[in-house]
PDB file of C-alpha atoms in Angstrom:
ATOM      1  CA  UNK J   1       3.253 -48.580  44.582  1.00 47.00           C
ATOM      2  CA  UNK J   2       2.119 -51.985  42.121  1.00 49.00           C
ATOM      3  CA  UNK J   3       3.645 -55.148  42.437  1.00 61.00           C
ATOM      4  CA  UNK J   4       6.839 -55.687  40.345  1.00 83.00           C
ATOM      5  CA  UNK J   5       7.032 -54.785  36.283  1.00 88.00           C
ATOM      6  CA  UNK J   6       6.226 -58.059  34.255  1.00 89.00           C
ATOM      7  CA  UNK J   7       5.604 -58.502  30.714  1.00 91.00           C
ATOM      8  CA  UNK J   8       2.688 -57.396  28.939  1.00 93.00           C
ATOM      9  CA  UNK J   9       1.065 -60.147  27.508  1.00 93.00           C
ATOM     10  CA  UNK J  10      -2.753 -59.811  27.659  1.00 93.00           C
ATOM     11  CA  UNK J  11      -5.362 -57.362  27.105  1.00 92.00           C
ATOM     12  CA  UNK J  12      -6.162 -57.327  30.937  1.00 94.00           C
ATOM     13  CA  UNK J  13      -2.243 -56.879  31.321  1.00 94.00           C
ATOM     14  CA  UNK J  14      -2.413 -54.141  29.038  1.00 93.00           C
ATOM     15  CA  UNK J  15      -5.462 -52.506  30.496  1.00 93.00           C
ATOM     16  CA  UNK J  16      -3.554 -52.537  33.864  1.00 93.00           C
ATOM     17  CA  UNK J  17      -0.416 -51.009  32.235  1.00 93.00           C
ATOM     18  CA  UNK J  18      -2.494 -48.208  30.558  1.00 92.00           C
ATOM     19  CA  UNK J  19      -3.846 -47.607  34.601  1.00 94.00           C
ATOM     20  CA  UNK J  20      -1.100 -47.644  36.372  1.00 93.00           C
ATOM     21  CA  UNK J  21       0.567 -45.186  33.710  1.00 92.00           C
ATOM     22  CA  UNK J  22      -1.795 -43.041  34.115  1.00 92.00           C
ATOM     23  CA  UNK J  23      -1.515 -42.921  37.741  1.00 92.00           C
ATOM     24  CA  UNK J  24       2.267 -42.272  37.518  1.00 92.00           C
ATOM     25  CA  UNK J  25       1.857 -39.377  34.929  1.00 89.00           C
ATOM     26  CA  UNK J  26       3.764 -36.722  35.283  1.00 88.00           C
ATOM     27  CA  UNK J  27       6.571 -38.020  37.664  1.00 89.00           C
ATOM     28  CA  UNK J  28      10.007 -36.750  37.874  1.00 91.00           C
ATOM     29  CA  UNK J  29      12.636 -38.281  35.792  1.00 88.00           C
ATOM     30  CA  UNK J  30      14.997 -40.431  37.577  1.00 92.00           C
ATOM     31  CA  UNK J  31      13.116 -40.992  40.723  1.00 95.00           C
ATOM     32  CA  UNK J  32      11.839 -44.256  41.207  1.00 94.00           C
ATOM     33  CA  UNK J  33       8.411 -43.542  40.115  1.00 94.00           C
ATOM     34  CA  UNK J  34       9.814 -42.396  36.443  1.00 92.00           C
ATOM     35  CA  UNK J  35      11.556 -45.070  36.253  1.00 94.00           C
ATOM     36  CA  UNK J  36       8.874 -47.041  36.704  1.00 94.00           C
ATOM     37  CA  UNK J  37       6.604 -45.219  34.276  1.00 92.00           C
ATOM     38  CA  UNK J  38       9.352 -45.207  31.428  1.00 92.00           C
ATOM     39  CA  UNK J  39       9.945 -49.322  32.024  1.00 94.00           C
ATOM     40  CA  UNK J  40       5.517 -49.419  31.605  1.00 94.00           C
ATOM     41  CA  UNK J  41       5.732 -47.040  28.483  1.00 92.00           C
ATOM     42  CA  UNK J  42       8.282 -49.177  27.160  1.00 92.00           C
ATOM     43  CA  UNK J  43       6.503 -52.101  27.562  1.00 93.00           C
ATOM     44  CA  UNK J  44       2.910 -51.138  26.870  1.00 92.00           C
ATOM     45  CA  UNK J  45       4.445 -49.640  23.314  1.00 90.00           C
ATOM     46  CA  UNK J  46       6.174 -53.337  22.302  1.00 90.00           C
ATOM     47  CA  UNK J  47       2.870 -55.000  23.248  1.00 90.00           C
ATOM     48  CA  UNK J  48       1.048 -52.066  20.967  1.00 88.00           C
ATOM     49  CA  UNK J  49       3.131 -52.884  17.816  1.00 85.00           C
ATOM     50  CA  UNK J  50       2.281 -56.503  17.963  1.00 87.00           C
ATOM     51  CA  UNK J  51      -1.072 -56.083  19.011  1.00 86.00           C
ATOM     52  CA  UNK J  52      -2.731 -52.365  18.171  1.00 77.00           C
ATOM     53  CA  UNK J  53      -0.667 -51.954  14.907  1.00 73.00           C
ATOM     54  CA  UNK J  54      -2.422 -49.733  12.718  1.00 72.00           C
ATOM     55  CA  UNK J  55      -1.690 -49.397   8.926  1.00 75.00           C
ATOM     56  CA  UNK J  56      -0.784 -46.210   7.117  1.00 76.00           C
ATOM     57  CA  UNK J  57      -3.964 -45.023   5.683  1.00 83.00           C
ATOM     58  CA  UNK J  58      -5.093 -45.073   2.291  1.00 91.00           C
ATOM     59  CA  UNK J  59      -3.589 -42.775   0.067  1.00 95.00           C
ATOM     60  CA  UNK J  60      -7.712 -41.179  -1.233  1.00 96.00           C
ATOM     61  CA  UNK J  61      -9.197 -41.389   2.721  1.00 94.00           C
ATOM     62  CA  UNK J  62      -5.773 -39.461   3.268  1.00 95.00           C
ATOM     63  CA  UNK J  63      -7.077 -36.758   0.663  1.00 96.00           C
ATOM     64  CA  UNK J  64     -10.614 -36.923   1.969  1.00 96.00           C
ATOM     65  CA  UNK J  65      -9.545 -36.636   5.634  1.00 94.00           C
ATOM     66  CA  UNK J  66      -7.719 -33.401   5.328  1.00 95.00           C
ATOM     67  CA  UNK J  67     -10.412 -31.499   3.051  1.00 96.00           C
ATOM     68  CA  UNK J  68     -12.615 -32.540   5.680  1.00 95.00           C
ATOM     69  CA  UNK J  69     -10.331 -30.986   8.202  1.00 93.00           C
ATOM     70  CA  UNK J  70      -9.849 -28.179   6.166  1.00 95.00           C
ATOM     71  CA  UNK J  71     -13.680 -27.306   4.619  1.00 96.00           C
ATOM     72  CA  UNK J  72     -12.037 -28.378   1.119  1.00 96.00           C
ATOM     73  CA  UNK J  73     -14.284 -28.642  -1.852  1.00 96.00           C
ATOM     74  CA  UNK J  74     -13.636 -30.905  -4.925  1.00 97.00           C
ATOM     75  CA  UNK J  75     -13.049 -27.576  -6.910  1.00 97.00           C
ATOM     76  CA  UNK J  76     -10.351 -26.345  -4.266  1.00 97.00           C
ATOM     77  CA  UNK J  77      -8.575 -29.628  -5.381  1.00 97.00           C
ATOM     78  CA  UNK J  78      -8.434 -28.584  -9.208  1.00 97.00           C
ATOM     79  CA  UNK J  79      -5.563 -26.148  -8.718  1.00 97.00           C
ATOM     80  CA  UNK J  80      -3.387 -29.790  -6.625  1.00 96.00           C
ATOM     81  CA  UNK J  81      -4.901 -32.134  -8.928  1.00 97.00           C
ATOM     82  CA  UNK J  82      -5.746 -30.752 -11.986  1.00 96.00           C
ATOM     83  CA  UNK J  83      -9.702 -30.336 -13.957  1.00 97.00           C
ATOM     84  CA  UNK J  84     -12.683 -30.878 -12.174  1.00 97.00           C
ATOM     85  CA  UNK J  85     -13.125 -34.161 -13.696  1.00 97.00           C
ATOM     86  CA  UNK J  86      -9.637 -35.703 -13.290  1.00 97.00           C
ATOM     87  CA  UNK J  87     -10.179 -34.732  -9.218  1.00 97.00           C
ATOM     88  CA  UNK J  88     -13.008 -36.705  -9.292  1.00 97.00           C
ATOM     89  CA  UNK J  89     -11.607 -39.580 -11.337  1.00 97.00           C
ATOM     90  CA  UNK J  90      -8.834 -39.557  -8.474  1.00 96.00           C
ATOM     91  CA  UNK J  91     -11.837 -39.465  -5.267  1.00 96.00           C
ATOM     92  CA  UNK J  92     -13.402 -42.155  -7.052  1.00 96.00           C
ATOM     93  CA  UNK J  93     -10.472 -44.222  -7.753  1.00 94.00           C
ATOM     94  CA  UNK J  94     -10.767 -44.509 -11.176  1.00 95.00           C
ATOM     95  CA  UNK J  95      -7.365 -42.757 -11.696  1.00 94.00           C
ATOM     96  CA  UNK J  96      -4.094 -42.841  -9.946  1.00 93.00           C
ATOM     97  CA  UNK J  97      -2.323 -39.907  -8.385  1.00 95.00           C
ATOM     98  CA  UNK J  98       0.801 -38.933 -10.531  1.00 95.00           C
ATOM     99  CA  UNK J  99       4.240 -37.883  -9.104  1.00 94.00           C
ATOM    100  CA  UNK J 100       3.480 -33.980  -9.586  1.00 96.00           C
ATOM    101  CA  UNK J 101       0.154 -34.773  -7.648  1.00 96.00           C
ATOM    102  CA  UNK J 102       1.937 -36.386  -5.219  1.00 96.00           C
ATOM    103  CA  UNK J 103       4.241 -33.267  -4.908  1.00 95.00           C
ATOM    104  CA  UNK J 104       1.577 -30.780  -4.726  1.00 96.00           C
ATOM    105  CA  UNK J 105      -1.018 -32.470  -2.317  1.00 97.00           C
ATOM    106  CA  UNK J 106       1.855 -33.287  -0.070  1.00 95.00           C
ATOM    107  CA  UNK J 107       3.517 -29.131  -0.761  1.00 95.00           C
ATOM    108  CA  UNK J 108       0.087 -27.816  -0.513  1.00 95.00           C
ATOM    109  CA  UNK J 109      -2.332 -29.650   2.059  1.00 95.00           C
ATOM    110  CA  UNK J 110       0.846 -31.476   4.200  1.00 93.00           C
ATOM    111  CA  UNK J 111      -0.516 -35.312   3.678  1.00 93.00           C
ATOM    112  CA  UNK J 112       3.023 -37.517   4.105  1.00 91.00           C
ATOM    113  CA  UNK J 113       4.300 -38.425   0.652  1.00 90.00           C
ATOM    114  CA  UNK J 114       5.173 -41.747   2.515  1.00 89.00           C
ATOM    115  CA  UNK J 115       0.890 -42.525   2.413  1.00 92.00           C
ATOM    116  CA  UNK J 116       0.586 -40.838  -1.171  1.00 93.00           C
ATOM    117  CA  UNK J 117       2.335 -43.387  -2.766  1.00 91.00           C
ATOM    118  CA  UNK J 118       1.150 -46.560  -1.442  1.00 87.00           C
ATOM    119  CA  UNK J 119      -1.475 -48.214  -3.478  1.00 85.00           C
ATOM    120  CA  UNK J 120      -4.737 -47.625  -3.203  1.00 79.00           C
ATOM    121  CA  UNK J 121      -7.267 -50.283  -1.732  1.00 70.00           C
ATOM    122  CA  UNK J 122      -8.574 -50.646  -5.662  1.00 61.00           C
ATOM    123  CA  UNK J 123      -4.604 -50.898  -6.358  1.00 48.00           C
ATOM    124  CA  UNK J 124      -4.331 -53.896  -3.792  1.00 44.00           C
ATOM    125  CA  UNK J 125      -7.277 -55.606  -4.800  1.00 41.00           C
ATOM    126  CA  UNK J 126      -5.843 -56.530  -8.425  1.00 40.00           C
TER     127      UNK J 126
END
């Protein structure tokens, strides 16, 4: 087995971690090598958050994501969002997405209300 657990504090520390984790996959729980794999998770995910953190995604790359993972048109949108033109006002970001919109694309396609309602990119550049 490695050398004793230290902290993860480099990219060539983390690179190692990811390694040896994946050597260990899959060992029983409570035996000394998953133990060993748990303390790496545990330490490889506290080095991700301060390092790797990603951001929530963008409320209209949310909406374009999942019609692209669904083979959504614009006009299968009309029915969540409302006329043709307001769904494109809302893809082009010249119009907000209202509470009910909120509701509907989060009822009706599953995106997170938690990413519907953050601001825009446009919204956090003024």
């Amino acid at each position: 087995m490695a050398t004793d657990l230290k902290p993860v504090r480099s990219e060539a520390d983390y690179e190692a971690a990811l390694a040896e984790v994946e050597r260990l996959w899959g060992a029983k729980s409570g035996t000394p090598k998953g133990d060993r794999l748990d303390v790496l998770a545990t330490l490889i995910e506290v080095y991700e958050e301060k390092h790797h953190r990603m951001d929530p995604p963008d409320p209209i790359e949310a909406i374009k994501f999942r019609m692209e993972q669904q083979g959504l048109s614009r006009k299968d949108l009309e029915p969540i969002i409302g006329t043709r033109g307001r769904v494109a006002e809302v893809l082009n970001r010249r119009r907000g997405l209202s509470i009910e919109m909120i509701r509907n694309l989060h009822e009706q396609l599953g995106i997170s209300a938690e990413v519907l309602i953050r601001p825009t990119r446009q919204d956090e550049a003024a």
